[in-house]
PDB file of C-alpha atoms and ligand atoms in Angstrom:
ATOM      1  CA  MET A   1     -10.807  10.409  -8.769  1.00 77.00           C
ATOM      2  CA  ARG A   2     -11.163  10.053  -5.105  1.00 84.00           C
ATOM      3  CA  PRO A   3     -11.908   6.213  -4.570  1.00 85.00           C
ATOM      4  CA  LYS A   4     -14.030   6.203  -1.301  1.00 90.00           C
ATOM      5  CA  ALA A   5     -16.238   9.431  -2.694  1.00 93.00           C
ATOM      6  CA  LEU A   6     -16.607   7.822  -5.711  1.00 92.00           C
ATOM      7  CA  CYS A   7     -18.374   4.421  -3.898  1.00 92.00           C
ATOM      8  CA  GLU A   8     -20.149   6.800  -1.332  1.00 95.00           C
ATOM      9  CA  HIS A   9     -21.541   8.121  -4.312  1.00 96.00           C
ATOM     10  CA  LEU A  10     -22.850   4.783  -5.747  1.00 93.00           C
ATOM     11  CA  LEU A  11     -23.639   3.666  -2.720  1.00 95.00           C
ATOM     12  CA  ASN A  12     -26.562   6.102  -2.186  1.00 96.00           C
ATOM     13  CA  GLN A  13     -28.062   5.338  -4.811  1.00 96.00           C
ATOM     14  CA  PRO A  14     -31.555   4.355  -5.148  1.00 96.00           C
ATOM     15  CA  GLY A  15     -32.012   0.413  -4.587  1.00 94.00           C
ATOM     16  CA  ILE A  16     -28.833   0.154  -2.213  1.00 95.00           C
ATOM     17  CA  THR A  17     -29.108  -1.326   0.996  1.00 94.00           C
ATOM     18  CA  LEU A  18     -25.050  -1.955   2.668  1.00 94.00           C
ATOM     19  CA  HIS A  19     -25.176  -5.145   5.086  1.00 95.00           C
ATOM     20  CA  GLN A  20     -20.968  -5.622   6.586  1.00 95.00           C
ATOM     21  CA  GLY A  21     -19.882  -8.194   6.724  1.00 97.00           C
ATOM     22  CA  ASP A  22     -17.065 -11.331   6.620  1.00 98.00           C
ATOM     23  CA  VAL A  23     -18.877 -14.801   3.590  1.00 98.00           C
ATOM     24  CA  THR A  24     -17.113 -17.200   5.148  1.00 98.00           C
ATOM     25  CA  SER A  25     -19.785 -19.532   2.845  1.00 98.00           C
ATOM     26  CA  LEU A  26     -23.003 -19.994  -0.202  1.00 98.00           C
ATOM     27  CA  THR A  27     -24.709 -22.528   0.561  1.00 98.00           C
ATOM     28  CA  ARG A  28     -28.666 -23.497  -1.650  1.00 97.00           C
ATOM     29  CA  LYS A  29     -30.861 -21.945  -0.632  1.00 96.00           C
ATOM     30  CA  GLY A  30     -34.650 -22.945  -2.610  1.00 95.00           C
ATOM     31  CA  ALA A  31     -33.563 -21.428  -6.002  1.00 94.00           C
ATOM     32  CA  GLY A  32     -31.739 -18.883  -4.351  1.00 97.00           C
ATOM     33  CA  TRP A  33     -28.196 -18.294  -2.083  1.00 98.00           C
ATOM     34  CA  ARG A  34     -27.698 -18.213   1.902  1.00 98.00           C
ATOM     35  CA  LEU A  35     -24.422 -16.688   2.884  1.00 98.00           C
ATOM     36  CA  GLN A  36     -22.708 -17.536   5.501  1.00 98.00           C
ATOM     37  CA  LEU A  37     -21.406 -14.658   7.470  1.00 98.00           C
ATOM     38  CA  ALA A  38     -18.376 -15.033  10.441  1.00 98.00           C
ATOM     39  CA  ASP A  39     -20.561 -13.303  12.997  1.00 97.00           C
ATOM     40  CA  GLY A  40     -22.839 -16.480  12.767  1.00 97.00           C
ATOM     41  CA  SER A  41     -25.337 -14.123  11.133  1.00 97.00           C
ATOM     42  CA  ALA A  42     -27.299 -14.842   7.076  1.00 97.00           C
ATOM     43  CA  LEU A  43     -28.499 -12.385   4.444  1.00 97.00           C
ATOM     44  CA  ASP A  44     -30.526 -14.760   1.770  1.00 97.00           C
ATOM     45  CA  ALA A  45     -29.566 -13.338  -1.810  1.00 97.00           C
ATOM     46  CA  ASP A  46     -31.943 -14.454  -5.515  1.00 97.00           C
ATOM     47  CA  GLN A  47     -28.232 -12.871  -7.056  1.00 97.00           C
ATOM     48  CA  VAL A  48     -25.211 -13.416  -5.037  1.00 98.00           C
ATOM     49  CA  VAL A  49     -22.549 -11.427  -7.300  1.00 97.00           C
ATOM     50  CA  ILE A  50     -19.027 -12.552  -5.914  1.00 98.00           C
ATOM     51  CA  ALA A  51     -16.117  -9.718  -5.979  1.00 96.00           C
ATOM     52  CA  SER A  52     -13.167 -10.545  -3.754  1.00 97.00           C
ATOM     53  CA  ALA A  53     -10.570 -10.252  -5.544  1.00 97.00           C
ATOM     54  CA  HIS A  54      -7.557 -12.150  -4.252  1.00 97.00           C
ATOM     55  CA  GLN A  55     -10.393 -13.690  -1.486  1.00 97.00           C
ATOM     56  CA  ALA A  56     -12.932 -15.026  -4.296  1.00 98.00           C
ATOM     57  CA  ASN A  57     -12.288 -18.741  -5.203  1.00 97.00           C
ATOM     58  CA  ARG A  58     -12.074 -19.422  -0.636  1.00 97.00           C
ATOM     59  CA  PHE A  59     -16.301 -21.065  -1.870  1.00 98.00           C
ATOM     60  CA  ALA A  60     -16.917 -24.144  -2.224  1.00 98.00           C
ATOM     61  CA  GLN A  61     -18.244 -22.729  -5.422  1.00 98.00           C
ATOM     62  CA  THR A  62     -14.894 -20.765  -6.892  1.00 98.00           C
ATOM     63  CA  VAL A  63     -11.698 -23.230  -5.055  1.00 97.00           C
ATOM     64  CA  GLU A  64     -11.166 -23.987  -8.301  1.00 95.00           C
ATOM     65  CA  LEU A  65     -10.347 -20.619 -10.272  1.00 96.00           C
ATOM     66  CA  PRO A  66      -6.187 -19.952  -9.914  1.00 96.00           C
ATOM     67  CA  LEU A  67      -6.107 -16.618  -9.138  1.00 97.00           C
ATOM     68  CA  GLN A  68      -2.643 -15.808  -7.653  1.00 97.00           C
ATOM     69  CA  SER A  69      -1.737 -12.903  -4.752  1.00 98.00           C
ATOM     70  CA  VAL A  70       0.530  -9.156  -6.434  1.00 97.00           C
ATOM     71  CA  ARG A  71       0.983  -6.680  -3.265  1.00 98.00           C
ATOM     72  CA  GLY A  72       1.268  -3.198  -4.285  1.00 97.00           C
ATOM     73  CA  GLN A  73       2.024  -0.524  -2.299  1.00 98.00           C
ATOM     74  CA  ILE A  74       1.481   3.749  -3.128  1.00 97.00           C
ATOM     75  CA  SER A  75       3.219   6.489  -1.835  1.00 98.00           C
ATOM     76  CA  GLU A  76       2.225   9.475  -0.787  1.00 97.00           C
ATOM     77  CA  VAL A  77       3.857  13.235  -0.179  1.00 97.00           C
ATOM     78  CA  THR A  78       2.993  16.554   1.338  1.00 96.00           C
ATOM     79  CA  LEU A  79       4.302  18.933  -0.728  1.00 96.00           C
ATOM     80  CA  PRO A  80       6.835  22.056  -0.515  1.00 94.00           C
ATOM     81  CA  ASP A  81       4.561  25.233  -1.453  1.00 91.00           C
ATOM     82  CA  LYS A  82       7.394  25.737  -4.017  1.00 88.00           C
ATOM     83  CA  VAL A  83       6.966  22.183  -5.914  1.00 94.00           C
ATOM     84  CA  THR A  84       3.974  22.135  -7.627  1.00 90.00           C
ATOM     85  CA  GLY A  85       4.176  18.674  -8.900  1.00 92.00           C
ATOM     86  CA  PRO A  86       2.964  16.416 -12.452  1.00 95.00           C
ATOM     87  CA  HIS A  87      -0.084  18.615 -13.700  1.00 95.00           C
ATOM     88  CA  ARG A  88      -1.327  14.878 -15.411  1.00 95.00           C
ATOM     89  CA  VAL A  89      -0.849  11.820 -14.845  1.00 94.00           C
ATOM     90  CA  VAL A  90       2.317  10.466 -15.837  1.00 95.00           C
ATOM     91  CA  CYS A  91       2.656   6.718 -16.487  1.00 93.00           C
ATOM     92  CA  ALA A  92       5.902   4.945 -17.109  1.00 90.00           C
ATOM     93  CA  GLY A  93       7.581   1.973 -14.931  1.00 87.00           C
ATOM     94  CA  GLY A  94       5.069   2.584 -12.787  1.00 90.00           C
ATOM     95  CA  TYR A  95       2.682   6.531 -12.476  1.00 93.00           C
ATOM     96  CA  VAL A  96       1.991   9.814 -10.502  1.00 95.00           C
ATOM     97  CA  ALA A  97      -0.939  11.131 -10.745  1.00 93.00           C
ATOM     98  CA  PRO A  98      -1.805  15.382 -10.159  1.00 95.00           C
ATOM     99  CA  ALA A  99      -1.479  15.871  -6.069  1.00 95.00           C
ATOM    100  CA  LEU A 100      -5.073  15.942  -4.532  1.00 92.00           C
ATOM    101  CA  ASP A 101      -5.255  18.296  -1.617  1.00 91.00           C
ATOM    102  CA  GLY A 102      -1.322  18.834  -1.630  1.00 94.00           C
ATOM    103  CA  VAL A 103      -0.431  14.812  -1.878  1.00 95.00           C
ATOM    104  CA  LEU A 104       1.783  13.896  -4.030  1.00 96.00           C
ATOM    105  CA  THR A 105       0.831  10.274  -4.686  1.00 96.00           C
ATOM    106  CA  PHE A 106       2.844   7.521  -6.832  1.00 97.00           C
ATOM    107  CA  GLY A 107       3.918   4.603  -7.271  1.00 94.00           C
ATOM    108  CA  ALA A 108       2.608   1.284  -6.976  1.00 95.00           C
ATOM    109  CA  SER A 109       4.927  -1.763  -6.034  1.00 96.00           C
ATOM    110  CA  PHE A 110       4.213  -4.742  -7.247  1.00 95.00           C
ATOM    111  CA  VAL A 111       5.232  -7.920  -5.758  1.00 95.00           C
ATOM    112  CA  PRO A 112       3.595 -11.594  -7.334  1.00 96.00           C
ATOM    113  CA  ASN A 113       2.774 -14.017  -4.523  1.00 97.00           C
ATOM    114  CA  ASN A 114       2.695 -12.317  -2.184  1.00 97.00           C
ATOM    115  CA  ALA A 115      -0.424 -11.491  -0.103  1.00 97.00           C
ATOM    116  CA  SER A 116       0.488  -8.882   3.184  1.00 97.00           C
ATOM    117  CA  THR A 117      -0.286  -4.890   3.479  1.00 98.00           C
ATOM    118  CA  ASP A 118       2.151  -4.237   5.475  1.00 98.00           C
ATOM    119  CA  VAL A 119       3.553  -0.938   4.557  1.00 98.00           C
ATOM    120  CA  THR A 120       7.226  -1.073   4.023  1.00 98.00           C
ATOM    121  CA  ASP A 121      10.125   0.770   3.103  1.00 98.00           C
ATOM    122  CA  ASP A 122      10.957  -1.195   1.320  1.00 97.00           C
ATOM    123  CA  ASP A 123       8.126  -0.784  -0.992  1.00 98.00           C
ATOM    124  CA  HIS A 124       8.785   3.237  -0.476  1.00 98.00           C
ATOM    125  CA  GLN A 125      12.198   3.076  -1.874  1.00 97.00           C
ATOM    126  CA  ARG A 126      10.575   0.860  -5.226  1.00 97.00           C
ATOM    127  CA  ASN A 127       8.677   4.001  -5.729  1.00 97.00           C
ATOM    128  CA  ILE A 128      11.108   6.752  -4.628  1.00 97.00           C
ATOM    129  CA  ASP A 129      12.932   5.194  -7.359  1.00 97.00           C
ATOM    130  CA  GLU A 130      10.645   4.676 -10.288  1.00 96.00           C
ATOM    131  CA  LEU A 131       9.488   8.239  -9.476  1.00 96.00           C
ATOM    132  CA  ARG A 132      13.327   9.559 -10.185  1.00 96.00           C
ATOM    133  CA  LEU A 133      12.955   7.864 -13.733  1.00 95.00           C
ATOM    134  CA  THR A 134       9.999   8.818 -14.527  1.00 94.00           C
ATOM    135  CA  LEU A 135      10.356  12.316 -12.209  1.00 95.00           C
ATOM    136  CA  PRO A 136      14.141  13.348 -12.567  1.00 95.00           C
ATOM    137  CA  ALA A 137      13.362  17.267 -12.644  1.00 95.00           C
ATOM    138  CA  LEU A 138      10.646  16.831  -9.883  1.00 96.00           C
ATOM    139  CA  VAL A 139      12.542  14.577  -7.274  1.00 96.00           C
ATOM    140  CA  GLU A 140      14.994  17.751  -7.910  1.00 96.00           C
ATOM    141  CA  ALA A 141      12.294  19.864  -7.387  1.00 96.00           C
ATOM    142  CA  LEU A 142      12.199  18.520  -3.628  1.00 96.00           C
ATOM    143  CA  GLU A 143      15.387  18.361  -2.887  1.00 95.00           C
ATOM    144  CA  LEU A 144      16.420  21.862  -3.749  1.00 95.00           C
ATOM    145  CA  ALA A 145      13.047  22.235  -1.494  1.00 94.00           C
ATOM    146  CA  GLY A 146      15.153  20.705   1.104  1.00 93.00           C
ATOM    147  CA  ASN A 147      11.932  17.902   1.039  1.00 92.00           C
ATOM    148  CA  PRO A 148      14.392  14.479  -0.409  1.00 94.00           C
ATOM    149  CA  LEU A 149      12.211  11.814  -0.956  1.00 96.00           C
ATOM    150  CA  SER A 150      12.897   9.077   2.377  1.00 97.00           C
ATOM    151  CA  PRO A 151      11.045   6.286   3.097  1.00 97.00           C
ATOM    152  CA  ASP A 152      10.751   7.634   6.669  1.00 95.00           C
ATOM    153  CA  ASN A 153       9.056  11.460   4.981  1.00 94.00           C
ATOM    154  CA  LEU A 154       6.345   9.535   3.444  1.00 97.00           C
ATOM    155  CA  GLY A 155       2.566   8.049   3.488  1.00 97.00           C
ATOM    156  CA  GLY A 156       1.223   5.054   2.273  1.00 97.00           C
ATOM    157  CA  ARG A 157      -0.696   2.527   1.189  1.00 96.00           C
ATOM    158  CA  ALA A 158      -0.512  -1.100   0.718  1.00 98.00           C
ATOM    159  CA  ALA A 159      -3.491  -4.087  -0.608  1.00 97.00           C
ATOM    160  CA  VAL A 160      -3.347  -6.908  -2.961  1.00 98.00           C
ATOM    161  CA  ARG A 161      -4.422  -6.973  -6.800  1.00 97.00           C
ATOM    162  CA  ALA A 162      -5.882 -10.684  -7.859  1.00 97.00           C
ATOM    163  CA  ALA A 163      -4.690 -11.393 -11.405  1.00 96.00           C
ATOM    164  CA  SER A 164      -5.811 -15.259 -12.999  1.00 96.00           C
ATOM    165  CA  PRO A 165      -2.812 -17.099 -14.503  1.00 95.00           C
ATOM    166  CA  ASP A 166      -3.867 -15.180 -17.747  1.00 92.00           C
ATOM    167  CA  LYS A 167      -4.247 -12.271 -16.606  1.00 91.00           C
ATOM    168  CA  THR A 168      -7.696 -11.715 -18.112  1.00 90.00           C
ATOM    169  CA  PRO A 169     -10.902 -11.172 -15.867  1.00 93.00           C
ATOM    170  CA  TYR A 170     -13.157 -13.983 -14.186  1.00 94.00           C
ATOM    171  CA  ALA A 171     -16.583 -11.775 -15.664  1.00 94.00           C
ATOM    172  CA  GLY A 172     -19.664 -14.032 -15.856  1.00 94.00           C
ATOM    173  CA  PRO A 173     -21.929 -17.206 -14.024  1.00 96.00           C
ATOM    174  CA  VAL A 174     -19.608 -19.421 -11.867  1.00 98.00           C
ATOM    175  CA  PRO A 175     -18.586 -22.950 -13.086  1.00 96.00           C
ATOM    176  CA  VAL A 176     -20.043 -26.160 -12.094  1.00 97.00           C
ATOM    177  CA  ALA A 177     -16.091 -27.715 -12.531  1.00 95.00           C
ATOM    178  CA  GLU A 178     -16.974 -31.036 -12.058  1.00 95.00           C
ATOM    179  CA  ALA A 179     -19.144 -30.451 -15.621  1.00 95.00           C
ATOM    180  CA  TRP A 180     -16.592 -28.410 -17.759  1.00 94.00           C
ATOM    181  CA  ARG A 181     -13.804 -30.428 -15.894  1.00 92.00           C
ATOM    182  CA  ALA A 182     -16.426 -33.839 -18.811  1.00 93.00           C
ATOM    183  CA  ASP A 183     -17.686 -31.798 -21.129  1.00 93.00           C
ATOM    184  CA  TYR A 184     -14.581 -30.326 -21.877  1.00 93.00           C
ATOM    185  CA  LEU A 185     -12.324 -33.287 -20.453  1.00 92.00           C
ATOM    186  CA  LEU A 186     -11.390 -33.116 -24.337  1.00 91.00           C
ATOM    187  CA  LEU A 187      -9.593 -30.215 -24.755  1.00 91.00           C
ATOM    188  CA  SER A 188      -6.972 -31.752 -22.529  1.00 88.00           C
ATOM    189  CA  LYS A 189      -5.537 -33.816 -24.871  1.00 91.00           C
ATOM    190  CA  ASP A 190      -6.047 -31.720 -27.843  1.00 93.00           C
ATOM    191  CA  ALA A 191      -7.014 -27.604 -28.404  1.00 91.00           C
ATOM    192  CA  THR A 192      -8.617 -28.486 -31.646  1.00 93.00           C
ATOM    193  CA  ARG A 193     -12.014 -30.546 -30.364  1.00 88.00           C
ATOM    194  CA  VAL A 194     -14.462 -28.262 -28.916  1.00 88.00           C
ATOM    195  CA  PRO A 195     -17.383 -30.023 -27.714  1.00 88.00           C
ATOM    196  CA  ASN A 196     -20.493 -28.878 -28.643  1.00 90.00           C
ATOM    197  CA  LYS A 197     -21.667 -27.896 -25.246  1.00 90.00           C
ATOM    198  CA  ARG A 198     -22.157 -24.837 -23.315  1.00 90.00           C
ATOM    199  CA  GLY A 199     -21.322 -25.014 -20.095  1.00 92.00           C
ATOM    200  CA  GLU A 200     -23.185 -25.694 -17.112  1.00 96.00           C
ATOM    201  CA  HIS A 201     -23.507 -22.937 -14.567  1.00 97.00           C
ATOM    202  CA  HIS A 202     -23.877 -21.946 -10.728  1.00 97.00           C
ATOM    203  CA  SER A 203     -27.768 -20.175 -11.380  1.00 97.00           C
ATOM    204  CA  GLY A 204     -28.181 -16.748  -9.847  1.00 97.00           C
ATOM    205  CA  LEU A 205     -24.054 -16.415  -8.372  1.00 98.00           C
ATOM    206  CA  TRP A 206     -21.754 -14.786 -10.874  1.00 97.00           C
ATOM    207  CA  ILE A 207     -18.220 -13.423 -10.036  1.00 97.00           C
ATOM    208  CA  SER A 208     -15.962 -10.548 -11.289  1.00 95.00           C
ATOM    209  CA  THR A 209     -12.272 -10.630  -9.685  1.00 95.00           C
ATOM    210  CA  ALA A 210      -8.448 -11.142 -11.531  1.00 95.00           C
ATOM    211  CA  HIS A 211      -9.230  -7.335 -12.860  1.00 94.00           C
ATOM    212  CA  GLY A 212      -5.072  -7.569 -12.112  1.00 92.00           C
ATOM    213  CA  SER A 213      -3.807  -4.033 -12.334  1.00 87.00           C
ATOM    214  CA  GLN A 214      -6.887  -2.278 -13.705  1.00 82.00           C
ATOM    215  CA  GLY A 215      -9.736  -2.217 -12.160  1.00 80.00           C
ATOM    216  CA  TRP A 216     -10.859   1.068 -12.516  1.00 76.00           C
ATOM    217  CA  ARG A 217     -11.054   0.576 -16.347  1.00 72.00           C
ATOM    218  CA  ALA A 218     -11.709  -3.364 -16.258  1.00 71.00           C
ATOM    219  CA  HIS A 219     -15.100  -2.452 -14.712  1.00 69.00           C
ATOM    220  CA  ARG A 220     -16.378  -0.843 -17.991  1.00 70.00           C
ATOM    221  CA  CYS A 221     -15.646  -3.182 -20.697  1.00 70.00           C
ATOM    222  CA  VAL A 222     -16.494  -6.358 -18.387  1.00 72.00           C
ATOM    223  CA  PRO A 223     -20.736  -5.871 -18.476  1.00 67.00           C
ATOM    224  CA  ARG A 224     -19.912  -6.837 -21.993  1.00 66.00           C
TER     225      ARG A 224
HETATM  226  C1  LIG B 301      -1.523  -0.138  -4.821  1.00 76.35           C
HETATM  227  C2  LIG B 301      -1.765  -1.052  -5.735  1.00 76.35           C
HETATM  228  C3  LIG B 301      -2.744   0.545  -6.514  1.00 76.35           C
HETATM  229  C4  LIG B 301      -3.893   0.372  -7.224  1.00 76.35           C
HETATM  230  N1  LIG B 301      -3.887   1.635  -7.948  1.00 76.35           N
HETATM  231  C5  LIG B 301      -4.626   0.784  -9.314  1.00 76.35           C
HETATM  232  C6  LIG B 301      -5.314   2.976 -10.297  1.00 76.35           C
HETATM  233  O1  LIG B 301      -4.792   3.020 -10.307  1.00 76.35           O
HETATM  234  N2  LIG B 301      -5.470   1.685 -11.447  1.00 76.35           N
HETATM  235  C7  LIG B 301      -6.905   0.985 -11.613  1.00 76.35           C
HETATM  236  O2  LIG B 301      -7.722   0.156 -12.273  1.00 76.35           O
HETATM  237  N3  LIG B 301      -6.439  -0.321 -10.592  1.00 76.35           N
HETATM  238  C8  LIG B 301      -5.279  -0.007  -9.452  1.00 76.35           C
HETATM  239  N4  LIG B 301      -5.174  -0.997  -9.149  1.00 76.35           N
HETATM  240  C9  LIG B 301      -5.550  -2.207  -9.068  1.00 76.35           C
HETATM  241  C10 LIG B 301      -7.035  -2.571  -8.366  1.00 76.35           C
HETATM  242  O3  LIG B 301      -7.364  -1.816  -6.352  1.00 76.35           O
HETATM  243  C11 LIG B 301      -8.184  -3.344  -8.674  1.00 76.35           C
HETATM  244  O4  LIG B 301      -8.332  -3.213 -10.475  1.00 76.35           O
HETATM  245  C12 LIG B 301      -9.744  -3.077  -8.030  1.00 76.35           C
HETATM  246  O5  LIG B 301      -9.732  -2.682  -7.050  1.00 76.35           O
HETATM  247  C13 LIG B 301     -10.100  -4.544  -7.990  1.00 76.35           C
HETATM  248  O6  LIG B 301     -11.492  -4.418  -7.282  1.00 76.35           O
HETATM  249  P1  LIG B 301     -12.277  -5.580  -6.758  1.00 76.35           P
HETATM  250  O7  LIG B 301     -13.286  -4.825  -6.622  1.00 76.35           O
HETATM  251  O8  LIG B 301     -11.869  -6.540  -7.901  1.00 76.35           O
HETATM  252  O9  LIG B 301     -11.816  -5.665  -5.105  1.00 76.35           O
HETATM  253  P2  LIG B 301     -10.823  -5.053  -4.005  1.00 76.35           P
HETATM  254  O10 LIG B 301     -11.332  -4.187  -4.506  1.00 76.35           O
HETATM  255  O11 LIG B 301      -9.925  -5.936  -3.521  1.00 76.35           O
HETATM  256  O12 LIG B 301     -12.465  -5.358  -3.505  1.00 76.35           O
HETATM  257  C14 LIG B 301     -12.471  -6.493  -2.545  1.00 76.35           C
HETATM  258  C15 LIG B 301     -14.090  -6.441  -1.279  1.00 76.35           C
HETATM  259  O13 LIG B 301     -13.458  -7.836  -1.313  1.00 76.35           O
HETATM  260  C16 LIG B 301     -13.545  -7.658   0.451  1.00 76.35           C
HETATM  261  N5  LIG B 301     -13.990  -9.180   1.033  1.00 76.35           N
HETATM  262  C17 LIG B 301     -12.679 -10.403   0.333  1.00 76.35           C
HETATM  263  N6  LIG B 301     -13.024 -11.217   0.604  1.00 76.35           N
HETATM  264  C18 LIG B 301     -14.768 -10.802   1.040  1.00 76.35           C
HETATM  265  C19 LIG B 301     -15.350 -11.428   2.173  1.00 76.35           C
HETATM  266  N7  LIG B 301     -15.041 -13.418   2.723  1.00 76.35           N
HETATM  267  N8  LIG B 301     -16.322 -11.136   2.593  1.00 76.35           N
HETATM  268  C20 LIG B 301     -16.875 -10.156   2.332  1.00 76.35           C
HETATM  269  N9  LIG B 301     -16.408  -9.805   1.485  1.00 76.35           N
HETATM  270  C21 LIG B 301     -14.966  -9.595   1.188  1.00 76.35           C
HETATM  271  C22 LIG B 301     -12.554  -7.005   0.529  1.00 76.35           C
HETATM  272  O14 LIG B 301     -12.334  -6.456   1.851  1.00 76.35           O
HETATM  273  C23 LIG B 301     -12.729  -6.051  -0.531  1.00 76.35           C
HETATM  274  O15 LIG B 301     -13.265  -4.737   0.030  1.00 76.35           O
HETATM  275  C24 LIG B 301      -4.367  -0.601  -7.727  1.00 76.35           C
HETATM  276  C25 LIG B 301      -4.298  -1.729  -6.619  1.00 76.35           C
HETATM  277  C26 LIG B 301      -2.734  -1.659  -5.616  1.00 76.35           C
HETATM  278  C27 LIG B 301      -2.658  -2.455  -4.690  1.00 76.35           C
END
């Protein structure tokens, strides 16, 4: 799968308009919401989905949702002509995908409580070590072809996963934290005393985050 091409395809569907900007705050505007952007402009919407990964709890309405940052880096190498690489995705401690346009992608490092996105030699080396465990014959074939894997000859990309404390996604309406604390107070003392109350939510405000390492798989089941 080419994620960028998929996103571009989805954006080209009828009824979709893309506005890019950093949302700094959300405030009530009538029955909907006003999104304040970092460049000073604002957008109004009747429904808002917060889908900003590990930064999703930076808004007043979501600040109480705990989120952990988990750094990850993938490594990329251009395969020499004589080496083809795997024909299927291979997953073990890490994963390696079939080469795309001659470039093999493998990884990914997993560094909890780290939100940095610089590409580092340390993470490349972890990915090489993991690939050597998963597909030793491939690493040897690259060495025999005169292209031994080394952090110096790898490309890559680093980004940040978002995780919740119990590693399940946050998906649905955004809870009103003060109301939940009062309504479900008993649960903090006795987990068997479940109050017969529906939680209160911010109307028109939704969240989709904490997809961890499996966002592409989760997006199919989360809507249910
Ligand atoms: C190295 C690496 C490899 C991975 N490999 C896989 C894989 O093979 N398969 C898989 O399923 N998952 C994989 N994942 C996990 C996957 O990337 C995530 O699960 C998925 O991207 C989560 O999607 P998301 O939309 O919640 O967050 P993201 O894709 O992180 O998107 C969040 C977006 O919010 C934007 N944003 C943040 N704050 C604001 C703001 N204030 N205003 C406006 N925009 C904002 C960001 O710029 C970003 O574009 C990998 C993750 C990493 C780091």
